[in-house]
PDB file of C-alpha atoms in Angstrom:
ATOM      1  CA  MET A 976      27.697 -15.245  -1.226  1.00  0.00           C
ATOM      2  CA  GLU A 977      24.887 -12.816  -0.924  1.00  0.00           C
ATOM      3  CA  LYS A 978      21.930 -13.990  -1.311  1.00  0.00           C
ATOM      4  CA  ALA A 979      19.373 -11.219  -3.762  1.00  0.00           C
ATOM      5  CA  VAL A 980      15.812 -10.174  -3.445  1.00  0.00           C
ATOM      6  CA  VAL A 981      13.683  -8.146  -5.643  1.00  0.00           C
ATOM      7  CA  GLY A 982      10.948  -5.745  -3.836  1.00  0.00           C
ATOM      8  CA  ILE A 983       9.111  -4.064  -6.058  1.00  0.00           C
ATOM      9  CA  ASP A 984       6.141  -1.793  -5.187  1.00  0.00           C
ATOM     10  CA  MET A 985       3.701  -0.795  -7.365  1.00  0.00           C
ATOM     11  CA  GLY A 986       1.362   2.154  -7.787  1.00  0.00           C
ATOM     12  CA  GLY A 987      -0.481   4.031  -9.311  1.00  0.00           C
ATOM     13  CA  THR A 988       2.155   5.935 -10.208  1.00  0.00           C
ATOM     14  CA  ASN A 989       5.193   4.789 -10.111  1.00  0.00           C
ATOM     15  CA  LEU A 990       6.168   1.422  -9.177  1.00  0.00           C
ATOM     16  CA  ARG A 991       9.551   1.515  -7.513  1.00  0.00           C
ATOM     17  CA  ALA A 992      12.088  -1.657  -7.447  1.00  0.00           C
ATOM     18  CA  GLY A 993      14.521  -2.693  -5.038  1.00  0.00           C
ATOM     19  CA  ILE A 994      17.519  -5.590  -4.706  1.00  0.00           C
ATOM     20  CA  PHE A 995      18.555  -6.449  -1.399  1.00  0.00           C
ATOM     21  CA  ALA A 996      21.254  -8.975  -0.356  1.00  0.00           C
ATOM     22  CA  ASP A 997      20.921 -10.672   2.828  1.00  0.00           C
ATOM     23  CA  GLY A 998      18.221  -8.025   3.978  1.00  0.00           C
ATOM     24  CA  ARG A 999      20.289  -4.691   2.470  1.00  0.00           C
ATOM     25  CA  LEU A1000      19.483  -2.900   0.397  1.00  0.00           C
ATOM     26  CA  LEU A1001      22.242  -2.088  -3.138  1.00  0.00           C
ATOM     27  CA  HIS A1002      20.265   0.145  -5.325  1.00  0.00           C
ATOM     28  CA  THR A1003      16.510   1.275  -6.340  1.00  0.00           C
ATOM     29  CA  VAL A1004      15.222   2.071  -9.275  1.00  0.00           C
ATOM     30  CA  THR A1005      11.540   4.048 -10.430  1.00  0.00           C
ATOM     31  CA  ARG A1006       9.497   3.583 -13.412  1.00  0.00           C
ATOM     32  CA  PRO A1007       6.390   5.037 -14.393  1.00  0.00           C
ATOM     33  CA  SER A1008       3.539   2.685 -13.090  1.00  0.00           C
ATOM     34  CA  THR A1009       1.640   3.225 -17.083  1.00  0.00           C
ATOM     35  CA  LEU A1010       3.326   1.105 -19.376  1.00  0.00           C
ATOM     36  CA  THR A1011       3.850   1.095 -23.959  1.00  0.00           C
ATOM     37  CA  ASP A1012       1.508  -0.384 -26.413  1.00  0.00           C
ATOM     38  CA  ALA A1013       4.004  -2.468 -27.215  1.00  0.00           C
ATOM     39  CA  GLU A1014       4.716  -3.418 -22.847  1.00  0.00           C
ATOM     40  CA  ARG A1015       0.788  -3.908 -22.608  1.00  0.00           C
ATOM     41  CA  GLN A1016       0.891  -6.932 -24.584  1.00  0.00           C
ATOM     42  CA  ARG A1017       4.479  -8.188 -22.640  1.00  0.00           C
ATOM     43  CA  PRO A1018       3.729  -7.103 -19.156  1.00  0.00           C
ATOM     44  CA  ALA A1019       5.957  -9.688 -17.728  1.00  0.00           C
ATOM     45  CA  ASP A1020       8.916  -8.487 -20.467  1.00  0.00           C
ATOM     46  CA  ALA A1021       8.472  -5.091 -19.053  1.00  0.00           C
ATOM     47  CA  MET A1022       9.242  -6.260 -15.521  1.00  0.00           C
ATOM     48  CA  ARG A1023      12.270  -9.107 -16.713  1.00  0.00           C
ATOM     49  CA  ALA A1024      13.586  -5.493 -17.936  1.00  0.00           C
ATOM     50  CA  VAL A1025      13.465  -3.110 -14.436  1.00  0.00           C
ATOM     51  CA  ILE A1026      14.930  -6.356 -13.420  1.00  0.00           C
ATOM     52  CA  ALA A1027      17.356  -6.389 -15.279  1.00  0.00           C
ATOM     53  CA  ASP A1028      18.659  -3.061 -14.452  1.00  0.00           C
ATOM     54  CA  LEU A1029      18.783  -3.560 -11.074  1.00  0.00           C
ATOM     55  CA  THR A1030      20.950  -6.627 -11.736  1.00  0.00           C
ATOM     56  CA  ASP A1031      22.995  -4.658 -13.905  1.00  0.00           C
ATOM     57  CA  ALA A1032      24.005  -1.790 -11.325  1.00  0.00           C
ATOM     58  CA  THR A1033      25.293  -3.501  -8.298  1.00  0.00           C
ATOM     59  CA  GLY A1034      26.561  -6.910 -10.979  1.00  0.00           C
ATOM     60  CA  ILE A1035      24.546  -9.452  -8.907  1.00  0.00           C
ATOM     61  CA  GLU A1036      24.125 -12.045 -11.303  1.00  0.00           C
ATOM     62  CA  ARG A1037      21.652 -14.711 -10.265  1.00  0.00           C
ATOM     63  CA  ILE A1038      18.521 -13.254  -7.861  1.00  0.00           C
ATOM     64  CA  GLU A1039      16.305 -15.594  -5.658  1.00  0.00           C
ATOM     65  CA  GLY A1040      13.043 -14.039  -5.195  1.00  0.00           C
ATOM     66  CA  ILE A1041      10.840 -10.945  -6.874  1.00  0.00           C
ATOM     67  CA  GLY A1042       8.378  -9.831  -4.231  1.00  0.00           C
ATOM     68  CA  ILE A1043       5.764  -7.548  -5.571  1.00  0.00           C
ATOM     69  CA  ALA A1044       3.366  -5.445  -3.458  1.00  0.00           C
ATOM     70  CA  ALA A1045       0.720  -3.933  -6.609  1.00  0.00           C
ATOM     71  CA  THR A1046      -1.635  -1.263  -5.708  1.00  0.00           C
ATOM     72  CA  GLY A1047      -5.496  -3.052  -5.641  1.00  0.00           C
ATOM     73  CA  PRO A1048      -7.413  -6.128  -5.764  1.00  0.00           C
ATOM     74  CA  VAL A1049      -4.475  -8.710  -5.606  1.00  0.00           C
ATOM     75  CA  HIS A1050      -5.607 -12.403  -5.516  1.00  0.00           C
ATOM     76  CA  ARG A1051      -2.258 -13.940  -4.520  1.00  0.00           C
ATOM     77  CA  ASN A1052      -3.264 -17.600  -5.535  1.00  0.00           C
ATOM     78  CA  THR A1053      -4.263 -16.824  -8.704  1.00  0.00           C
ATOM     79  CA  GLY A1054      -0.737 -13.882  -9.826  1.00  0.00           C
ATOM     80  CA  ILE A1055      -3.475 -11.973 -10.526  1.00  0.00           C
ATOM     81  CA  ILE A1056      -3.954  -8.064 -10.063  1.00  0.00           C
ATOM     82  CA  ASP A1057      -7.994  -7.048 -10.596  1.00  0.00           C
ATOM     83  CA  ASN A1058      -7.453  -3.888 -10.095  1.00  0.00           C
ATOM     84  CA  PRO A1059      -7.938  -1.270 -13.993  1.00  0.00           C
ATOM     85  CA  HIS A1060      -9.002   1.787 -12.551  1.00  0.00           C
ATOM     86  CA  THR A1061      -4.941   2.948 -11.140  1.00  0.00           C
ATOM     87  CA  LEU A1062      -3.382  -0.583 -12.635  1.00  0.00           C
ATOM     88  CA  PRO A1063      -4.731  -1.028 -16.126  1.00  0.00           C
ATOM     89  CA  HIS A1064      -2.027  -2.119 -17.875  1.00  0.00           C
ATOM     90  CA  TRP A1065      -0.956  -4.920 -15.414  1.00  0.00           C
ATOM     91  CA  SER A1066      -4.462  -5.220 -14.812  1.00  0.00           C
ATOM     92  CA  GLY A1067      -6.299  -9.226 -15.555  1.00  0.00           C
ATOM     93  CA  MET A1068      -3.307 -11.124 -16.330  1.00  0.00           C
ATOM     94  CA  ALA A1069      -1.246 -14.042 -15.109  1.00  0.00           C
ATOM     95  CA  TRP A1070       1.833 -11.973 -15.805  1.00  0.00           C
ATOM     96  CA  SER A1071       3.374 -12.543 -12.670  1.00  0.00           C
ATOM     97  CA  HIS A1072       3.336 -16.586 -13.855  1.00  0.00           C
ATOM     98  CA  ASP A1073       5.294 -15.634 -17.122  1.00  0.00           C
ATOM     99  CA  LEU A1074       7.901 -13.893 -15.559  1.00  0.00           C
ATOM    100  CA  ALA A1075       8.678 -16.328 -12.765  1.00  0.00           C
ATOM    101  CA  ALA A1076       8.825 -18.554 -15.893  1.00  0.00           C
ATOM    102  CA  GLN A1077      11.460 -16.423 -17.558  1.00  0.00           C
ATOM    103  CA  LEU A1078      14.099 -15.648 -15.164  1.00  0.00           C
ATOM    104  CA  GLY A1079      13.148 -19.935 -12.922  1.00  0.00           C
ATOM    105  CA  VAL A1080      12.909 -17.902  -9.594  1.00  0.00           C
ATOM    106  CA  PRO A1081       9.653 -17.918  -7.089  1.00  0.00           C
ATOM    107  CA  VAL A1082       7.691 -14.451  -7.665  1.00  0.00           C
ATOM    108  CA  VAL A1083       5.168 -14.016  -4.898  1.00  0.00           C
ATOM    109  CA  LEU A1084       2.543 -10.921  -5.321  1.00  0.00           C
ATOM    110  CA  GLU A1085       1.547  -9.341  -2.516  1.00  0.00           C
ATOM    111  CA  ASN A1086      -1.615  -5.844  -1.815  1.00  0.00           C
ATOM    112  CA  ASP A1087       0.775  -2.995  -1.755  1.00  0.00           C
ATOM    113  CA  ALA A1088      -0.753  -2.091   1.494  1.00  0.00           C
ATOM    114  CA  MET A1089      -0.002  -5.574   3.076  1.00  0.00           C
ATOM    115  CA  GLY A1090       3.342  -5.044   1.509  1.00  0.00           C
ATOM    116  CA  ALA A1091       3.472  -1.873   3.821  1.00  0.00           C
ATOM    117  CA  LEU A1092       2.430  -2.788   6.749  1.00  0.00           C
ATOM    118  CA  LEU A1093       4.744  -5.726   5.949  1.00  0.00           C
ATOM    119  CA  GLY A1094       8.051  -3.244   5.494  1.00  0.00           C
ATOM    120  CA  GLU A1095       7.531  -1.711   8.416  1.00  0.00           C
ATOM    121  CA  ILE A1096       6.094  -4.392  11.314  1.00  0.00           C
ATOM    122  CA  ALA A1097       9.946  -5.724   9.660  1.00  0.00           C
ATOM    123  CA  HIS A1098      11.882  -2.345   9.867  1.00  0.00           C
ATOM    124  CA  GLY A1099       9.686   0.408  11.344  1.00  0.00           C
ATOM    125  CA  ALA A1100       6.763   2.026  13.079  1.00  0.00           C
ATOM    126  CA  GLY A1101       5.310  -1.643  13.459  1.00  0.00           C
ATOM    127  CA  ARG A1102       7.858  -3.357  15.614  1.00  0.00           C
ATOM    128  CA  GLY A1103       6.434  -4.351  18.658  1.00  0.00           C
ATOM    129  CA  GLY A1104       2.980  -4.362  17.985  1.00  0.00           C
ATOM    130  CA  ASP A1105      -0.059  -7.254  18.618  1.00  0.00           C
ATOM    131  CA  MET A1106      -2.410  -6.190  16.598  1.00  0.00           C
ATOM    132  CA  VAL A1107      -1.910  -3.820  13.533  1.00  0.00           C
ATOM    133  CA  ALA A1108      -2.942  -1.493  10.378  1.00  0.00           C
ATOM    134  CA  MET A1109      -1.974   0.031   7.710  1.00  0.00           C
ATOM    135  CA  VAL A1110      -3.407   2.935   6.174  1.00  0.00           C
ATOM    136  CA  THR A1111      -1.951   4.047   3.143  1.00  0.00           C
ATOM    137  CA  LEU A1112      -2.742   7.797   1.938  1.00  0.00           C
ATOM    138  CA  GLY A1113      -1.343   8.133  -1.621  1.00  0.00           C
ATOM    139  CA  THR A1114      -3.548   7.874  -5.500  1.00  0.00           C
ATOM    140  CA  GLY A1115      -6.262   5.815  -3.441  1.00  0.00           C
ATOM    141  CA  ILE A1116      -6.397   4.912   0.139  1.00  0.00           C
ATOM    142  CA  GLY A1117      -4.597   1.373   1.338  1.00  0.00           C
ATOM    143  CA  VAL A1118      -5.681  -0.826   4.591  1.00  0.00           C
ATOM    144  CA  ALA A1119      -3.833  -3.750   5.473  1.00  0.00           C
ATOM    145  CA  VAL A1120      -3.716  -5.476   9.468  1.00  0.00           C
ATOM    146  CA  HIS A1121      -1.650  -8.039  11.084  1.00  0.00           C
ATOM    147  CA  SER A1122      -2.386  -9.379  14.289  1.00  0.00           C
ATOM    148  CA  ARG A1123       1.373 -10.707  15.454  1.00  0.00           C
ATOM    149  CA  THR A1124       0.324 -14.106  16.557  1.00  0.00           C
ATOM    150  CA  SER A1125      -2.096 -14.652  13.229  1.00  0.00           C
ATOM    151  CA  GLY A1126       0.420 -12.887  10.717  1.00  0.00           C
ATOM    152  CA  PRO A1127      -1.337 -10.987   7.931  1.00  0.00           C
ATOM    153  CA  LEU A1128      -5.111 -10.604   7.460  1.00  0.00           C
ATOM    154  CA  ARG A1129      -6.445 -11.564   4.285  1.00  0.00           C
ATOM    155  CA  GLY A1130      -9.956 -12.406   2.067  1.00  0.00           C
ATOM    156  CA  ALA A1131     -11.384 -15.664   0.817  1.00  0.00           C
ATOM    157  CA  ASP A1132      -8.585 -16.879  -1.825  1.00  0.00           C
ATOM    158  CA  GLY A1133      -5.972 -14.343  -0.713  1.00  0.00           C
ATOM    159  CA  CYS A1134      -7.567 -11.678  -2.174  1.00  0.00           C
ATOM    160  CA  HIS A1135      -7.345  -8.712   0.306  1.00  0.00           C
ATOM    161  CA  PRO A1136      -9.691  -6.947   1.246  1.00  0.00           C
ATOM    162  CA  GLU A1137     -10.289  -3.123   0.116  1.00  0.00           C
ATOM    163  CA  GLY A1138     -10.744  -0.693   4.003  1.00  0.00           C
ATOM    164  CA  GLY A1139     -10.830   2.569   1.080  1.00  0.00           C
ATOM    165  CA  HIS A1140     -14.252   1.649   0.196  1.00  0.00           C
ATOM    166  CA  ILE A1141     -15.894   2.140   3.890  1.00  0.00           C
ATOM    167  CA  PRO A1142     -18.183   4.670   3.354  1.00  0.00           C
ATOM    168  CA  VAL A1143     -17.578   7.356   5.110  1.00  0.00           C
ATOM    169  CA  VAL A1144     -20.632  10.382   3.955  1.00  0.00           C
ATOM    170  CA  ASP A1145     -23.621  10.710   2.470  1.00  0.00           C
ATOM    171  CA  ARG A1146     -22.311  12.613  -0.169  1.00  0.00           C
ATOM    172  CA  GLY A1147     -19.935  14.016  -2.385  1.00  0.00           C
ATOM    173  CA  PRO A1148     -18.240  12.256  -6.175  1.00  0.00           C
ATOM    174  CA  THR A1149     -19.393   9.638  -7.471  1.00  0.00           C
ATOM    175  CA  CYS A1150     -16.206   6.414  -6.637  1.00  0.00           C
ATOM    176  CA  TYR A1151     -15.186   5.239  -9.185  1.00  0.00           C
ATOM    177  CA  CYS A1152     -16.782   1.423  -7.680  1.00  0.00           C
ATOM    178  CA  GLY A1153     -19.784   3.369  -8.449  1.00  0.00           C
ATOM    179  CA  LEU A1154     -20.084   4.494  -4.611  1.00  0.00           C
ATOM    180  CA  GLN A1155     -20.866   7.483  -3.179  1.00  0.00           C
ATOM    181  CA  GLY A1156     -19.048   8.704  -0.123  1.00  0.00           C
ATOM    182  CA  CYS A1157     -16.283   6.226  -0.100  1.00  0.00           C
ATOM    183  CA  TRP A1158     -12.974   6.318   1.849  1.00  0.00           C
ATOM    184  CA  GLU A1159     -11.050   6.835  -0.784  1.00  0.00           C
ATOM    185  CA  ALA A1160     -12.913   8.794  -2.805  1.00  0.00           C
ATOM    186  CA  GLN A1161     -13.005  11.323   0.536  1.00  0.00           C
ATOM    187  CA  CYS A1162      -9.245  11.456   2.020  1.00  0.00           C
ATOM    188  CA  SER A1163      -6.244   9.951  -0.589  1.00  0.00           C
ATOM    189  CA  GLY A1164      -3.994  11.605  -1.863  1.00  0.00           C
ATOM    190  CA  THR A1165      -6.449  12.539  -5.277  1.00  0.00           C
ATOM    191  CA  ALA A1166      -9.303  13.846  -3.210  1.00  0.00           C
ATOM    192  CA  ILE A1167      -7.610  17.050  -1.422  1.00  0.00           C
ATOM    193  CA  GLY A1168      -6.659  18.245  -4.330  1.00  0.00           C
ATOM    194  CA  GLY A1169      -9.727  18.533  -5.788  1.00  0.00           C
ATOM    195  CA  LEU A1170     -12.411  18.964  -1.791  1.00  0.00           C
ATOM    196  CA  TRP A1171     -10.332  20.108   0.518  1.00  0.00           C
ATOM    197  CA  THR A1172      -7.670  22.319  -1.274  1.00  0.00           C
ATOM    198  CA  ASP A1173      -9.303  26.233  -1.711  1.00  0.00           C
ATOM    199  CA  ASP A1174      -8.327  29.068  -5.229  1.00  0.00           C
ATOM    200  CA  ASP A1175      -5.958  29.666  -3.605  1.00  0.00           C
ATOM    201  CA  GLY A1176      -3.536  26.660  -2.683  1.00  0.00           C
ATOM    202  CA  THR A1177      -4.787  26.428   1.272  1.00  0.00           C
ATOM    203  CA  ILE A1178      -5.990  23.108   1.643  1.00  0.00           C
ATOM    204  CA  ASP A1179      -8.260  23.059   4.798  1.00  0.00           C
ATOM    205  CA  TRP A1180      -6.221  20.366   6.780  1.00  0.00           C
ATOM    206  CA  SER A1181      -9.384  20.375   9.956  1.00  0.00           C
ATOM    207  CA  GLY A1182     -11.694  18.817   7.051  1.00  0.00           C
ATOM    208  CA  TYR A1183     -10.005  16.248   5.763  1.00  0.00           C
ATOM    209  CA  ALA A1184      -8.704  15.548   9.285  1.00  0.00           C
ATOM    210  CA  ALA A1185     -12.746  15.037  10.719  1.00  0.00           C
ATOM    211  CA  VAL A1186     -13.593  13.172   7.813  1.00  0.00           C
ATOM    212  CA  LEU A1187      -9.833  10.786   7.711  1.00  0.00           C
ATOM    213  CA  ALA A1188     -10.932   9.716  11.436  1.00  0.00           C
ATOM    214  CA  ARG A1189     -14.745   8.697  10.414  1.00  0.00           C
ATOM    215  CA  GLY A1190     -12.965   6.111   8.242  1.00  0.00           C
ATOM    216  CA  LEU A1191      -9.919   5.294  11.090  1.00  0.00           C
ATOM    217  CA  TRP A1192     -13.102   5.258  13.857  1.00  0.00           C
ATOM    218  CA  SER A1193     -14.126   2.146  11.313  1.00  0.00           C
ATOM    219  CA  VAL A1194     -11.013   0.485  10.869  1.00  0.00           C
ATOM    220  CA  ILE A1195      -9.917   1.022  14.667  1.00  0.00           C
ATOM    221  CA  ARG A1196     -13.232  -0.670  16.046  1.00  0.00           C
ATOM    222  CA  SER A1197     -13.767  -3.334  13.786  1.00  0.00           C
ATOM    223  CA  PHE A1198     -10.575  -4.553  14.619  1.00  0.00           C
ATOM    224  CA  GLY A1199      -9.695  -3.968  17.505  1.00  0.00           C
ATOM    225  CA  LEU A1200      -6.015  -2.393  17.133  1.00  0.00           C
ATOM    226  CA  ASP A1201      -3.804  -1.112  19.043  1.00  0.00           C
ATOM    227  CA  ARG A1202      -1.468   0.401  16.799  1.00  0.00           C
ATOM    228  CA  VAL A1203      -2.189   2.397  13.449  1.00  0.00           C
ATOM    229  CA  ILE A1204       0.520   3.337  10.354  1.00  0.00           C
ATOM    230  CA  ILE A1205      -0.108   6.232   8.195  1.00  0.00           C
ATOM    231  CA  GLY A1206       2.113   5.991   5.183  1.00  0.00           C
ATOM    232  CA  GLY A1207       1.630   7.233   1.919  1.00  0.00           C
ATOM    233  CA  GLY A1208       2.754  10.614   0.500  1.00  0.00           C
ATOM    234  CA  VAL A1209      -0.126  12.260   2.687  1.00  0.00           C
ATOM    235  CA  ALA A1210       2.128  11.474   5.718  1.00  0.00           C
ATOM    236  CA  GLN A1211       3.987  13.951   4.906  1.00  0.00           C
ATOM    237  CA  ASN A1212       1.937  16.123   6.448  1.00  0.00           C
ATOM    238  CA  PHE A1213       0.952  14.213   9.150  1.00  0.00           C
ATOM    239  CA  ASP A1214       1.336  16.706  11.485  1.00  0.00           C
ATOM    240  CA  ASP A1215      -1.314  19.084   9.702  1.00  0.00           C
ATOM    241  CA  PHE A1216      -3.901  16.751  10.178  1.00  0.00           C
ATOM    242  CA  ILE A1217      -2.879  13.990  13.206  1.00  0.00           C
ATOM    243  CA  GLY A1218      -4.154  16.355  16.517  1.00  0.00           C
ATOM    244  CA  GLU A1219      -7.534  16.814  15.094  1.00  0.00           C
ATOM    245  CA  VAL A1220      -7.995  13.262  13.923  1.00  0.00           C
ATOM    246  CA  ASN A1221      -6.992  12.298  17.507  1.00  0.00           C
ATOM    247  CA  ARG A1222      -8.993  15.069  18.873  1.00  0.00           C
ATOM    248  CA  VAL A1223     -12.064  13.551  17.103  1.00  0.00           C
ATOM    249  CA  LEU A1224     -11.449   9.469  17.730  1.00  0.00           C
ATOM    250  CA  ALA A1225     -11.859  11.064  21.595  1.00  0.00           C
ATOM    251  CA  GLY A1226     -14.906  12.402  21.309  1.00  0.00           C
ATOM    252  CA  PRO A1227     -17.610  11.335  22.472  1.00  0.00           C
ATOM    253  CA  ASP A1228     -18.896   7.964  22.125  1.00  0.00           C
ATOM    254  CA  PRO A1229     -21.212   5.310  23.574  1.00  0.00           C
ATOM    255  CA  MET A1230     -18.995   2.269  23.369  1.00  0.00           C
ATOM    256  CA  GLY A1231     -15.875   3.567  25.038  1.00  0.00           C
ATOM    257  CA  THR A1232     -13.104   5.516  23.362  1.00  0.00           C
ATOM    258  CA  PRO A1233     -10.336   3.927  21.049  1.00  0.00           C
ATOM    259  CA  GLY A1234      -7.752   5.735  23.349  1.00  0.00           C
ATOM    260  CA  GLY A1235      -4.937   2.652  23.638  1.00  0.00           C
ATOM    261  CA  THR A1236      -5.148   2.909  20.059  1.00  0.00           C
ATOM    262  CA  THR A1237      -2.132   5.253  19.286  1.00  0.00           C
ATOM    263  CA  ILE A1238      -2.051   6.595  15.379  1.00  0.00           C
ATOM    264  CA  VAL A1239       1.821   6.841  14.014  1.00  0.00           C
ATOM    265  CA  ARG A1240       3.807   7.966  10.536  1.00  0.00           C
ATOM    266  CA  ALA A1241       5.466   5.080   8.820  1.00  0.00           C
ATOM    267  CA  GLU A1242       9.538   5.713   9.538  1.00  0.00           C
ATOM    268  CA  LEU A1243      10.524   4.074   6.421  1.00  0.00           C
ATOM    269  CA  ASP A1244      10.654   5.948   2.754  1.00  0.00           C
ATOM    270  CA  GLU A1245       9.614   2.865   0.452  1.00  0.00           C
ATOM    271  CA  PRO A1246       8.194   0.313   2.979  1.00  0.00           C
ATOM    272  CA  GLY A1247       6.279  -1.376   0.136  1.00  0.00           C
ATOM    273  CA  MET A1248       9.373  -2.148  -1.275  1.00  0.00           C
ATOM    274  CA  TYR A1249      11.190  -3.861   2.422  1.00  0.00           C
ATOM    275  CA  GLY A1250       8.263  -5.738   2.246  1.00  0.00           C
ATOM    276  CA  ALA A1251       7.234  -6.742  -0.968  1.00  0.00           C
ATOM    277  CA  ALA A1252      10.500  -8.179  -0.927  1.00  0.00           C
ATOM    278  CA  ALA A1253      10.810 -10.283   2.802  1.00  0.00           C
ATOM    279  CA  LEU A1254       7.453 -12.187   1.366  1.00  0.00           C
ATOM    280  CA  LEU A1255      10.446 -13.879  -0.119  1.00  0.00           C
ATOM    281  CA  SER A1256      12.394 -15.060   3.435  1.00  0.00           C
TER     282      SER A1256
END
């Protein structure tokens, strides 16, 4: 009998869930990340309904576990998402423990940036890398780092580092975290519409790339990366900005240029979902 697991990618806008059997994706569903007033009181029940949609569609009677990759600060050890800004309806409660108890299967929680990176390492653009980062440019900016020798980089108590709040400028709008100049407030998909798009709808990809490169430089320098994977919705426009990013990174640098680092586009359509499922392996 095939062993089935569920992988769920929880973004700030949508929740994407897939059911996998022996590594093969069988079926997916998409739901808004927001919950109704009734669902907010019992988020585990709302998630269980999503899983029921998957099992009903495939005829699978039992799953072996659930992997969840969620945006923002995620505390793996406590099972709590601490992200009232972009996942307010799922934040601050140990509903993943309730879900595990209801279904009688393990539920593993991970940050969505790390989930996407694990998916790309297993099935996509991260294969064969030694020190690899994933930068997800979506509603916000997620950053994850993985070492071939030591595995995922995590913070104290299993929390995930917040690379999207690296300061890249000394001006601009105040980020929701309360600081100015955050990478996320400058270069996320959300920021493009407000900062880099003219009245006629033209996007200044050159200006955007110059600021994006500042954050990439910090990540590359901090971890000695040989590869950076760009994912998220903005990656659909990878060809519009990567040339300028590479030009900026190759410019004069007293510390030497990060010429050994390759910046590539994510290969998977659903890396977070694949990575979430891989958490059960």
